[in-house]
PDB file of C-alpha atoms in Angstrom:
ATOM      1  CA  MET S   1     115.052 135.765  82.178  1.00 45.00           C
ATOM      2  CA  PRO S   2     111.947 133.666  81.445  1.00 47.00           C
ATOM      3  CA  ALA S   3     112.858 130.428  79.450  1.00 46.00           C
ATOM      4  CA  GLU S   4     110.608 131.084  76.536  1.00 46.00           C
ATOM      5  CA  LYS S   5     113.103 133.836  75.571  1.00 46.00           C
ATOM      6  CA  SER S   6     116.011 131.464  75.311  1.00 46.00           C
ATOM      7  CA  THR S   7     117.957 130.964  72.248  1.00 49.00           C
ATOM      8  CA  ALA S   8     117.315 128.147  69.807  1.00 52.00           C
ATOM      9  CA  ILE S   9     119.062 124.807  70.773  1.00 57.00           C
ATOM     10  CA  PRO S  10     120.811 123.090  67.812  1.00 55.00           C
ATOM     11  CA  PRO S  11     119.793 119.119  67.356  1.00 54.00           C
ATOM     12  CA  VAL S  12     120.998 116.903  69.973  1.00 54.00           C
ATOM     13  CA  PRO S  13     123.760 114.829  68.468  1.00 54.00           C
ATOM     14  CA  PHE S  14     123.277 110.925  67.859  1.00 50.00           C
ATOM     15  CA  LYS S  15     126.091 108.804  68.968  1.00 57.00           C
ATOM     16  CA  PRO S  16     126.106 105.177  67.826  1.00 52.00           C
ATOM     17  CA  SER S  17     125.801 102.337  70.428  1.00 55.00           C
ATOM     18  CA  GLY S  18     129.045 100.711  71.943  1.00 64.00           C
ATOM     19  CA  ASP S  19     129.782 104.311  73.490  1.00 73.00           C
ATOM     20  CA  PRO S  20     132.433 103.306  76.182  1.00 81.00           C
ATOM     21  CA  ARG S  21     131.134 106.467  78.645  1.00 85.00           C
ATOM     22  CA  ARG S  22     129.558 105.581  82.032  1.00 88.00           C
ATOM     23  CA  LYS S  23     125.817 105.948  82.198  1.00 89.00           C
ATOM     24  CA  ILE S  24     124.875 107.909  85.258  1.00 91.00           C
ATOM     25  CA  ALA S  25     121.706 109.143  86.967  1.00 91.00           C
ATOM     26  CA  ILE S  26     121.294 111.925  89.395  1.00 94.00           C
ATOM     27  CA  ALA S  27     118.964 111.961  92.354  1.00 92.00           C
ATOM     28  CA  CYS S  28     118.401 115.315  94.222  1.00 92.00           C
ATOM     29  CA  GLN S  29     117.333 115.090  97.742  1.00 88.00           C
ATOM     30  CA  GLY S  30     114.522 117.625  98.765  1.00 86.00           C
ATOM     31  CA  GLY S  31     115.260 120.193 101.742  1.00 79.00           C
ATOM     32  CA  GLY S  32     113.376 123.338 100.948  1.00 76.00           C
ATOM     33  CA  SER S  33     115.320 126.479 100.286  1.00 78.00           C
ATOM     34  CA  HIS S  34     118.588 124.510 101.050  1.00 79.00           C
ATOM     35  CA  THR S  35     118.131 122.780  97.563  1.00 83.00           C
ATOM     36  CA  ALA S  36     119.612 126.256  95.988  1.00 86.00           C
ATOM     37  CA  PHE S  37     122.778 124.147  96.950  1.00 88.00           C
ATOM     38  CA  THR S  38     121.476 121.446  94.544  1.00 90.00           C
ATOM     39  CA  ALA S  39     120.922 123.882  91.924  1.00 91.00           C
ATOM     40  CA  GLY S  40     124.555 125.132  92.056  1.00 92.00           C
ATOM     41  CA  ILE S  41     125.924 121.467  91.835  1.00 92.00           C
ATOM     42  CA  LEU S  42     123.513 120.538  88.977  1.00 93.00           C
ATOM     43  CA  ALA S  43     124.926 123.754  87.180  1.00 93.00           C
ATOM     44  CA  GLY S  44     128.439 122.835  87.858  1.00 93.00           C
ATOM     45  CA  PHE S  45     128.056 119.438  86.281  1.00 92.00           C
ATOM     46  CA  LEU S  46     126.326 120.609  83.512  1.00 94.00           C
ATOM     47  CA  ALA S  47     128.977 123.193  82.658  1.00 93.00           C
ATOM     48  CA  ASP S  48     131.851 120.511  82.963  1.00 93.00           C
ATOM     49  CA  ASP S  49     132.576 119.521  79.214  1.00 92.00           C
ATOM     50  CA  VAL S  50     135.404 117.158  80.378  1.00 92.00           C
ATOM     51  CA  PHE S  51     132.933 115.144  82.774  1.00 92.00           C
ATOM     52  CA  TRP S  52     130.304 114.698  79.692  1.00 93.00           C
ATOM     53  CA  ASN S  53     133.191 113.430  77.466  1.00 91.00           C
ATOM     54  CA  HIS S  54     133.234 110.312  80.022  1.00 91.00           C
ATOM     55  CA  HIS S  55     129.518 110.110  81.022  1.00 91.00           C
ATOM     56  CA  ARG S  56     125.968 109.978  79.797  1.00 91.00           C
ATOM     57  CA  LEU S  57     122.939 111.068  81.761  1.00 94.00           C
ATOM     58  CA  VAL S  58     120.089 108.381  81.828  1.00 91.00           C
ATOM     59  CA  GLY S  59     118.032 109.876  84.543  1.00 92.00           C
ATOM     60  CA  LEU S  60     117.077 112.516  86.613  1.00 95.00           C
ATOM     61  CA  SER S  61     115.167 112.493  90.036  1.00 93.00           C
ATOM     62  CA  GLY S  62     113.937 114.661  92.873  1.00 93.00           C
ATOM     63  CA  THR S  63     111.468 115.407  95.828  1.00 92.00           C
ATOM     64  CA  SER S  64     110.363 118.832  96.861  1.00 90.00           C
ATOM     65  CA  GLY S  65     113.119 121.502  96.233  1.00 90.00           C
ATOM     66  CA  GLY S  66     114.886 118.536  94.499  1.00 92.00           C
ATOM     67  CA  ALA S  67     112.246 117.933  92.138  1.00 94.00           C
ATOM     68  CA  VAL S  68     112.226 121.623  91.118  1.00 94.00           C
ATOM     69  CA  CYS S  69     115.884 121.381  90.228  1.00 94.00           C
ATOM     70  CA  ALA S  70     115.464 118.060  88.468  1.00 96.00           C
ATOM     71  CA  SER S  71     112.534 119.116  86.487  1.00 96.00           C
ATOM     72  CA  LEU S  72     114.021 122.374  85.476  1.00 96.00           C
ATOM     73  CA  ALA S  73     117.187 120.719  84.261  1.00 96.00           C
ATOM     74  CA  TRP S  74     115.077 118.034  82.467  1.00 96.00           C
ATOM     75  CA  SER S  75     113.088 120.532  80.494  1.00 94.00           C
ATOM     76  CA  GLY S  76     116.150 122.574  79.898  1.00 94.00           C
ATOM     77  CA  LEU S  77     117.924 119.423  78.271  1.00 93.00           C
ATOM     78  CA  HIS S  78     114.937 118.554  76.281  1.00 91.00           C
ATOM     79  CA  SER S  79     114.178 122.089  74.823  1.00 86.00           C
ATOM     80  CA  GLY S  80     115.911 121.277  71.627  1.00 75.00           C
ATOM     81  CA  THR S  81     115.437 119.421  68.463  1.00 65.00           C
ATOM     82  CA  ILE S  82     116.349 115.660  68.266  1.00 63.00           C
ATOM     83  CA  GLN S  83     118.336 113.996  65.758  1.00 63.00           C
ATOM     84  CA  PRO S  84     116.871 110.442  66.084  1.00 58.00           C
ATOM     85  CA  GLY S  85     119.082 107.406  66.756  1.00 57.00           C
ATOM     86  CA  ALA S  86     119.579 104.656  64.146  1.00 57.00           C
ATOM     87  CA  ASN S  87     117.274 101.528  64.731  1.00 58.00           C
ATOM     88  CA  GLN S  88     115.578 103.119  67.807  1.00 64.00           C
ATOM     89  CA  GLN S  89     118.835 103.444  69.630  1.00 72.00           C
ATOM     90  CA  PRO S  90     118.670 105.878  72.561  1.00 78.00           C
ATOM     91  CA  VAL S  91     119.891 109.477  72.289  1.00 82.00           C
ATOM     92  CA  PHE S  92     121.437 111.334  75.130  1.00 87.00           C
ATOM     93  CA  ALA S  93     120.476 115.034  75.426  1.00 90.00           C
ATOM     94  CA  SER S  94     123.512 115.496  77.834  1.00 91.00           C
ATOM     95  CA  ASP S  95     125.637 115.223  74.389  1.00 89.00           C
ATOM     96  CA  SER S  96     124.545 118.614  73.496  1.00 89.00           C
ATOM     97  CA  LYS S  97     126.593 121.396  75.259  1.00 91.00           C
ATOM     98  CA  ALA S  98     123.690 124.042  74.249  1.00 91.00           C
ATOM     99  CA  ALA S  99     121.050 121.878  75.896  1.00 92.00           C
ATOM    100  CA  ARG S 100     123.217 121.518  79.005  1.00 93.00           C
ATOM    101  CA  GLU S 101     123.607 125.509  79.111  1.00 93.00           C
ATOM    102  CA  GLU S 102     119.724 125.977  78.645  1.00 93.00           C
ATOM    103  CA  ALA S 103     119.321 123.477  81.487  1.00 94.00           C
ATOM    104  CA  ALA S 104     121.669 125.402  83.811  1.00 95.00           C
ATOM    105  CA  ARG S 105     120.271 128.581  82.807  1.00 95.00           C
ATOM    106  CA  ARG S 106     116.826 127.563  83.938  1.00 95.00           C
ATOM    107  CA  VAL S 107     117.930 125.998  87.242  1.00 94.00           C
ATOM    108  CA  LEU S 108     119.863 129.050  88.160  1.00 93.00           C
ATOM    109  CA  GLY S 109     117.352 131.629  86.963  1.00 92.00           C
ATOM    110  CA  PHE S 110     114.760 130.078  88.921  1.00 92.00           C
ATOM    111  CA  TRP S 111     116.436 130.135  92.288  1.00 90.00           C
ATOM    112  CA  SER S 112     117.795 133.459  91.610  1.00 87.00           C
ATOM    113  CA  ASP S 113     114.310 135.030  91.073  1.00 84.00           C
ATOM    114  CA  LEU S 114     113.041 133.280  93.860  1.00 77.00           C
ATOM    115  CA  GLY S 115     115.073 135.277  96.379  1.00 70.00           C
ATOM    116  CA  SER S 116     113.218 137.583  98.842  1.00 58.00           C
ATOM    117  CA  PRO S 117     114.000 141.140  97.829  1.00 60.00           C
ATOM    118  CA  TRP S 118     110.578 142.455  98.848  1.00 58.00           C
ATOM    119  CA  ASN S 119     109.714 143.058 102.569  1.00 58.00           C
ATOM    120  CA  GLN S 120     106.358 141.142 102.043  1.00 61.00           C
ATOM    121  CA  ASP S 121     108.261 138.057 101.024  1.00 60.00           C
ATOM    122  CA  GLN S 122     110.636 138.311 104.010  1.00 59.00           C
ATOM    123  CA  PHE S 123     107.887 138.660 106.265  1.00 58.00           C
ATOM    124  CA  LEU S 124     105.924 135.609 104.842  1.00 59.00           C
ATOM    125  CA  ASN S 125     109.208 133.585 105.071  1.00 59.00           C
ATOM    126  CA  GLN S 126     109.602 134.269 109.030  1.00 61.00           C
ATOM    127  CA  TRP S 127     105.943 133.745 109.575  1.00 58.00           C
ATOM    128  CA  SER S 128     106.063 130.419 107.622  1.00 59.00           C
ATOM    129  CA  LEU S 129     109.039 129.277 109.759  1.00 58.00           C
ATOM    130  CA  VAL S 130     107.032 130.118 113.000  1.00 62.00           C
ATOM    131  CA  LEU S 131     103.928 128.360 111.692  1.00 59.00           C
ATOM    132  CA  ALA S 132     106.038 125.070 110.641  1.00 56.00           C
ATOM    133  CA  ARG S 133     107.422 124.838 114.245  1.00 55.00           C
ATOM    134  CA  LEU S 134     104.141 125.397 116.235  1.00 58.00           C
ATOM    135  CA  PRO S 135     102.732 122.075 117.687  1.00 56.00           C
ATOM    136  CA  VAL S 136      99.306 123.420 116.985  1.00 53.00           C
ATOM    137  CA  VAL S 137      98.107 125.880 114.263  1.00 52.00           C
ATOM    138  CA  SER S 138      94.756 127.373 113.551  1.00 49.00           C
ATOM    139  CA  ASP S 139      92.845 125.825 110.856  1.00 51.00           C
ATOM    140  CA  PHE S 140      92.324 129.215 108.852  1.00 48.00           C
ATOM    141  CA  VAL S 141      95.904 130.501 108.989  1.00 49.00           C
ATOM    142  CA  PRO S 142      97.613 127.534 106.849  1.00 53.00           C
ATOM    143  CA  GLY S 143      94.929 127.991 104.156  1.00 53.00           C
ATOM    144  CA  ALA S 144      95.569 131.649 103.814  1.00 52.00           C
ATOM    145  CA  VAL S 145      99.371 131.034 103.454  1.00 56.00           C
ATOM    146  CA  SER S 146      98.880 127.946 101.113  1.00 60.00           C
ATOM    147  CA  ALA S 147      96.697 130.229  98.658  1.00 63.00           C
ATOM    148  CA  TYR S 148      99.685 132.634  98.589  1.00 66.00           C
ATOM    149  CA  THR S 149     102.483 130.470  98.404  1.00 74.00           C
ATOM    150  CA  PHE S 150     100.691 128.079  95.590  1.00 80.00           C
ATOM    151  CA  ASP S 151      99.930 130.824  93.353  1.00 83.00           C
ATOM    152  CA  ARG S 152     103.555 132.448  93.843  1.00 83.00           C
ATOM    153  CA  MET S 153     105.229 128.812  93.053  1.00 85.00           C
ATOM    154  CA  LYS S 154     103.048 128.204  90.241  1.00 88.00           C
ATOM    155  CA  ASP S 155     103.925 131.588  88.620  1.00 89.00           C
ATOM    156  CA  GLN S 156     107.442 131.197  89.165  1.00 89.00           C
ATOM    157  CA  LEU S 157     107.978 127.786  87.781  1.00 92.00           C
ATOM    158  CA  SER S 158     106.030 128.537  84.871  1.00 92.00           C
ATOM    159  CA  ARG S 159     108.489 130.866  83.760  1.00 92.00           C
ATOM    160  CA  TYR S 160     111.073 128.305  83.529  1.00 94.00           C
ATOM    161  CA  PHE S 161     109.340 124.987  83.406  1.00 94.00           C
ATOM    162  CA  ILE S 162     108.192 124.421  79.878  1.00 90.00           C
ATOM    163  CA  PRO S 163     107.223 120.855  79.202  1.00 88.00           C
ATOM    164  CA  PRO S 164     108.810 119.477  75.904  1.00 86.00           C
ATOM    165  CA  PRO S 165     105.908 118.866  73.345  1.00 79.00           C
ATOM    166  CA  ASP S 166     106.942 115.388  72.810  1.00 76.00           C
ATOM    167  CA  VAL S 167     109.785 113.284  74.269  1.00 78.00           C
ATOM    168  CA  PRO S 168     110.304 109.907  73.072  1.00 78.00           C
ATOM    169  CA  LYS S 169     111.308 107.186  75.283  1.00 77.00           C
ATOM    170  CA  THR S 170     114.515 106.856  73.582  1.00 79.00           C
ATOM    171  CA  LEU S 171     115.664 110.387  74.347  1.00 84.00           C
ATOM    172  CA  LEU S 172     117.345 110.583  77.627  1.00 89.00           C
ATOM    173  CA  PRO S 173     117.364 111.394  80.448  1.00 92.00           C
ATOM    174  CA  ARG S 174     114.145 110.150  81.825  1.00 91.00           C
ATOM    175  CA  LEU S 175     112.503 112.236  84.701  1.00 94.00           C
ATOM    176  CA  TYR S 176     111.164 110.802  88.144  1.00 94.00           C
ATOM    177  CA  VAL S 177     109.290 113.435  90.712  1.00 95.00           C
ATOM    178  CA  GLY S 178     108.467 111.787  94.120  1.00 93.00           C
ATOM    179  CA  ALA S 179     105.339 112.678  96.033  1.00 92.00           C
ATOM    180  CA  VAL S 180     103.031 110.972  98.519  1.00 91.00           C
ATOM    181  CA  ASP S 181      99.383 109.983  98.018  1.00 92.00           C
ATOM    182  CA  ILE S 182      97.850 111.372 101.119  1.00 90.00           C
ATOM    183  CA  CYS S 183      94.619 109.130 101.074  1.00 89.00           C
ATOM    184  CA  ALA S 184      96.134 105.948  99.667  1.00 89.00           C
ATOM    185  CA  GLY S 185      99.112 106.303 102.260  1.00 88.00           C
ATOM    186  CA  LYS S 186     101.869 105.585  99.641  1.00 89.00           C
ATOM    187  CA  ARG S 187     104.540 107.046  97.542  1.00 89.00           C
ATOM    188  CA  HIS S 188     103.872 108.147  93.895  1.00 91.00           C
ATOM    189  CA  VAL S 189     106.247 108.825  91.253  1.00 92.00           C
ATOM    190  CA  PHE S 190     105.454 111.086  88.371  1.00 93.00           C
ATOM    191  CA  ARG S 191     107.436 110.246  85.335  1.00 91.00           C
ATOM    192  CA  ASP S 192     108.408 112.147  82.193  1.00 90.00           C
ATOM    193  CA  SER S 193     105.358 113.644  80.597  1.00 88.00           C
ATOM    194  CA  GLN S 194     103.180 113.151  83.697  1.00 91.00           C
ATOM    195  CA  VAL S 195     105.316 115.964  85.382  1.00 93.00           C
ATOM    196  CA  ASP S 196     103.695 119.175  84.995  1.00 93.00           C
ATOM    197  CA  VAL S 197     103.782 122.554  87.173  1.00 94.00           C
ATOM    198  CA  GLU S 198     101.283 120.956  89.453  1.00 93.00           C
ATOM    199  CA  ALA S 199     103.168 117.755  89.871  1.00 94.00           C
ATOM    200  CA  ILE S 200     106.324 119.679  90.879  1.00 94.00           C
ATOM    201  CA  ILE S 201     104.104 121.859  93.461  1.00 92.00           C
ATOM    202  CA  ALA S 202     102.622 118.435  94.725  1.00 92.00           C
ATOM    203  CA  SER S 203     106.207 117.223  95.606  1.00 91.00           C
ATOM    204  CA  ALA S 204     107.101 120.307  97.416  1.00 88.00           C
ATOM    205  CA  ALA S 205     103.709 120.729  99.094  1.00 86.00           C
ATOM    206  CA  VAL S 206     104.942 120.367 102.831  1.00 81.00           C
ATOM    207  CA  PRO S 207     102.025 120.864 105.315  1.00 78.00           C
ATOM    208  CA  PRO S 208     100.985 123.257 106.687  1.00 72.00           C
ATOM    209  CA  LEU S 209     102.495 125.559 104.292  1.00 75.00           C
ATOM    210  CA  TYR S 210     100.621 123.843 101.309  1.00 80.00           C
ATOM    211  CA  GLN S 211      96.955 122.203 101.313  1.00 83.00           C
ATOM    212  CA  PRO S 212      96.768 119.008  99.601  1.00 85.00           C
ATOM    213  CA  VAL S 213      97.495 119.490  95.736  1.00 89.00           C
ATOM    214  CA  PRO S 214      94.835 117.512  93.823  1.00 89.00           C
ATOM    215  CA  LYS S 215      95.840 115.398  90.600  1.00 88.00           C
ATOM    216  CA  ARG S 216      93.656 113.379  88.446  1.00 83.00           C
ATOM    217  CA  THR S 217      94.578 110.197  86.718  1.00 76.00           C
ATOM    218  CA  GLY S 218      91.869 109.262  84.132  1.00 76.00           C
ATOM    219  CA  ASP S 219      88.740 109.018  86.475  1.00 83.00           C
ATOM    220  CA  VAL S 220      90.526 108.889  89.661  1.00 85.00           C
ATOM    221  CA  GLU S 221      91.563 111.859  91.642  1.00 89.00           C
ATOM    222  CA  SER S 222      94.223 111.790  94.383  1.00 92.00           C
ATOM    223  CA  TRP S 223      95.506 114.525  96.709  1.00 91.00           C
ATOM    224  CA  TYR S 224      99.395 114.839  97.362  1.00 92.00           C
ATOM    225  CA  TRP S 225     101.951 116.134  99.789  1.00 87.00           C
ATOM    226  CA  ASP S 226     105.678 116.575  99.906  1.00 85.00           C
ATOM    227  CA  GLY S 227     107.258 113.550  98.851  1.00 83.00           C
ATOM    228  CA  LEU S 228     109.947 113.582 101.711  1.00 81.00           C
ATOM    229  CA  PHE S 229     107.270 111.463 103.835  1.00 77.00           C
ATOM    230  CA  ALA S 230     107.673 108.632 101.493  1.00 83.00           C
ATOM    231  CA  THR S 231     110.344 108.973  98.857  1.00 86.00           C
ATOM    232  CA  ASN S 232     113.312 111.457  98.939  1.00 85.00           C
ATOM    233  CA  PRO S 233     114.409 111.509  96.303  1.00 88.00           C
ATOM    234  CA  PRO S 234     112.988 108.326  93.951  1.00 89.00           C
ATOM    235  CA  VAL S 235     116.043 106.112  93.237  1.00 87.00           C
ATOM    236  CA  SER S 236     114.384 102.667  92.881  1.00 85.00           C
ATOM    237  CA  GLU S 237     113.002 103.595  89.735  1.00 84.00           C
ATOM    238  CA  ILE S 238     116.205 104.876  88.159  1.00 84.00           C
ATOM    239  CA  VAL S 239     118.110 101.553  88.949  1.00 81.00           C
ATOM    240  CA  GLN S 240     115.475  99.157  87.805  1.00 77.00           C
ATOM    241  CA  GLY S 241     115.393 100.773  84.412  1.00 67.00           C
ATOM    242  CA  ASN S 242     112.544 100.810  82.021  1.00 66.00           C
ATOM    243  CA  GLU S 243     111.451  97.792  80.056  1.00 65.00           C
ATOM    244  CA  ASP S 244     110.327  99.828  77.252  1.00 60.00           C
ATOM    245  CA  ILE S 245     113.726 100.461  76.000  1.00 57.00           C
ATOM    246  CA  ASP S 246     115.636  97.399  77.029  1.00 60.00           C
ATOM    247  CA  HIS S 247     116.982  98.807  80.388  1.00 65.00           C
ATOM    248  CA  ILE S 248     119.268 100.911  78.234  1.00 69.00           C
ATOM    249  CA  ASP S 249     118.616 103.563  80.543  1.00 70.00           C
ATOM    250  CA  LYS S 250     119.830 101.731  83.766  1.00 81.00           C
ATOM    251  CA  PRO S 251     122.573 103.555  85.114  1.00 86.00           C
ATOM    252  CA  ASP S 252     126.302 102.459  85.961  1.00 85.00           C
ATOM    253  CA  LEU S 253     126.564 105.021  88.516  1.00 86.00           C
ATOM    254  CA  LEU S 254     123.905 106.910  90.651  1.00 87.00           C
ATOM    255  CA  LEU S 255     124.830 110.207  92.065  1.00 89.00           C
ATOM    256  CA  VAL S 256     122.897 111.457  95.133  1.00 89.00           C
ATOM    257  CA  ILE S 257     122.894 115.302  95.917  1.00 89.00           C
ATOM    258  CA  ARG S 258     121.924 114.951  99.734  1.00 85.00           C
ATOM    259  CA  ILE S 259     120.342 118.036 101.727  1.00 81.00           C
ATOM    260  CA  ASN S 260     119.655 116.726 105.188  1.00 76.00           C
ATOM    261  CA  PRO S 261     122.629 115.818 107.566  1.00 74.00           C
ATOM    262  CA  THR S 262     122.735 112.177 108.538  1.00 77.00           C
ATOM    263  CA  ARG S 263     124.410 112.737 111.664  1.00 80.00           C
ATOM    264  CA  LYS S 264     124.548 115.228 114.676  1.00 82.00           C
ATOM    265  CA  PRO S 265     127.209 115.794 117.153  1.00 86.00           C
ATOM    266  CA  ALA S 266     124.772 115.730 120.026  1.00 86.00           C
ATOM    267  CA  PRO S 267     120.797 115.573 120.492  1.00 86.00           C
ATOM    268  CA  PRO S 268     118.844 118.839 119.977  1.00 82.00           C
ATOM    269  CA  VAL S 269     117.624 120.662 123.277  1.00 86.00           C
ATOM    270  CA  LEU S 270     115.745 123.628 122.075  1.00 85.00           C
ATOM    271  CA  PHE S 271     112.095 123.072 120.733  1.00 80.00           C
ATOM    272  CA  ARG S 272     112.820 124.522 117.204  1.00 75.00           C
ATOM    273  CA  ASP S 273     116.207 122.392 117.026  1.00 81.00           C
ATOM    274  CA  GLN S 274     114.048 119.363 117.873  1.00 82.00           C
ATOM    275  CA  VAL S 275     111.665 120.146 114.947  1.00 75.00           C
ATOM    276  CA  ASP S 276     114.404 120.767 112.511  1.00 76.00           C
ATOM    277  CA  ARG S 277     116.015 117.328 113.389  1.00 80.00           C
ATOM    278  CA  ARG S 278     112.653 115.543 113.148  1.00 76.00           C
ATOM    279  CA  ASN S 279     112.274 116.859 109.686  1.00 75.00           C
ATOM    280  CA  GLU S 280     115.958 115.786 108.588  1.00 74.00           C
ATOM    281  CA  LEU S 281     115.148 112.588 109.885  1.00 77.00           C
ATOM    282  CA  ALA S 282     111.970 112.252 108.091  1.00 75.00           C
ATOM    283  CA  GLY S 283     113.693 113.332 104.813  1.00 73.00           C
ATOM    284  CA  ASN S 284     116.567 110.711 105.050  1.00 76.00           C
ATOM    285  CA  LEU S 285     114.835 107.463 106.287  1.00 76.00           C
ATOM    286  CA  ALA S 286     113.181 106.780 103.003  1.00 78.00           C
ATOM    287  CA  LEU S 287     116.277 107.407 101.201  1.00 75.00           C
ATOM    288  CA  SER S 288     118.612 105.380 103.410  1.00 74.00           C
ATOM    289  CA  GLN S 289     116.176 102.357 102.786  1.00 75.00           C
ATOM    290  CA  GLU S 290     116.211 102.681  99.255  1.00 78.00           C
ATOM    291  CA  LEU S 291     120.084 102.973  99.000  1.00 75.00           C
ATOM    292  CA  ASP S 292     120.561 100.092 101.384  1.00 73.00           C
ATOM    293  CA  ALA S 293     118.599  97.928  99.289  1.00 74.00           C
ATOM    294  CA  ILE S 294     120.587  98.833  96.142  1.00 72.00           C
ATOM    295  CA  LEU S 295     123.912  98.131  98.248  1.00 74.00           C
ATOM    296  CA  ALA S 296     122.394  94.864  99.431  1.00 72.00           C
ATOM    297  CA  ILE S 297     121.736  93.833  95.805  1.00 69.00           C
ATOM    298  CA  ASN S 298     125.271  95.012  94.614  1.00 67.00           C
ATOM    299  CA  ALA S 299     126.702  92.592  97.279  1.00 72.00           C
ATOM    300  CA  ILE S 300     124.605  89.819  96.235  1.00 67.00           C
ATOM    301  CA  LEU S 301     125.433  90.234  92.476  1.00 62.00           C
ATOM    302  CA  GLU S 302     129.129  90.474  93.296  1.00 66.00           C
ATOM    303  CA  GLU S 303     129.032  87.331  95.211  1.00 66.00           C
ATOM    304  CA  THR S 304     126.877  85.208  92.967  1.00 69.00           C
ATOM    305  CA  SER S 305     127.324  86.532  89.526  1.00 60.00           C
ATOM    306  CA  ARG S 306     130.758  87.587  88.631  1.00 55.00           C
ATOM    307  CA  GLY S 307     130.952  90.131  86.004  1.00 52.00           C
ATOM    308  CA  SER S 308     127.183  91.220  86.650  1.00 51.00           C
ATOM    309  CA  VAL S 309     126.514  94.991  86.158  1.00 55.00           C
ATOM    310  CA  THR S 310     125.852  96.766  89.380  1.00 61.00           C
ATOM    311  CA  CYS S 311     125.012 100.241  90.179  1.00 68.00           C
ATOM    312  CA  ASP S 312     127.677 102.475  92.156  1.00 70.00           C
ATOM    313  CA  VAL S 313     126.319 105.026  94.787  1.00 71.00           C
ATOM    314  CA  LYS S 314     128.028 108.040  95.602  1.00 69.00           C
ATOM    315  CA  SER S 315     126.706 110.915  97.645  1.00 70.00           C
ATOM    316  CA  LEU S 316     127.214 114.587  97.554  1.00 68.00           C
ATOM    317  CA  SER S 317     126.438 116.707 100.499  1.00 66.00           C
ATOM    318  CA  GLN S 318     126.670 120.293 101.810  1.00 61.00           C
TER     319      GLN S 318
END
């Protein structure tokens, strides 16, 4: 069912400061169609009323398929009206059960509709896998595939991702979507209102299945590919917090939904397995560096500043 047909969401309730619940952020790693697993995990969290009696959601981040899941959940959580907090205190959309249900509906609906019931989609999927594993591909074939995949993904995302008209900075969670700026050679993170359908596709635009996705910021145009090359998913931005609301959005706990396996029992032998392992390593290395940095800072704080607030890190994997 398209998102625009959803029922009205009642106002997000405001709860005063001093709330003892832990602040959490959820980071969704990319991994192509394997991130349907992430959709199931997110839906499970969103449906767990007991969990939200003890937690508040301050941030969502994702890259590639993880960006799809995080963005759809974020748009669903912010689909209702807002009961403003007193004195600019933050309001947590996760406090609304109706908003959580709408978020889960959008996430699961997208992945359900993205299945391949048609023979042409099944054929394209197999062809894409072959292309991705070839060491050399014709210059014309990727462009033809990209034209189809971009339009199909844009149409599918537009049914479920409806950007909220206005999300004040005091309404949590925040959203962070990772991509890589091809020409600048560095990671790029789209935040909150910067995230639109094109930004989500940019985060998932893995070559050669996608051509570079252009995005303009002011007078500057940049081209993006899948964020797995640089930030998969963004976590530094979540943990650093945002100065505009006095770091109230900094989490006590970071949950990372991991897709790519970190270990293998033996080195790959077949060419296709070598390519798969190469992609898994590429998707893990950036995340490992960011998580190691967080753990190192936690260790320093524990040794030098007793009582300082640290951020616990926990990983969920297939």
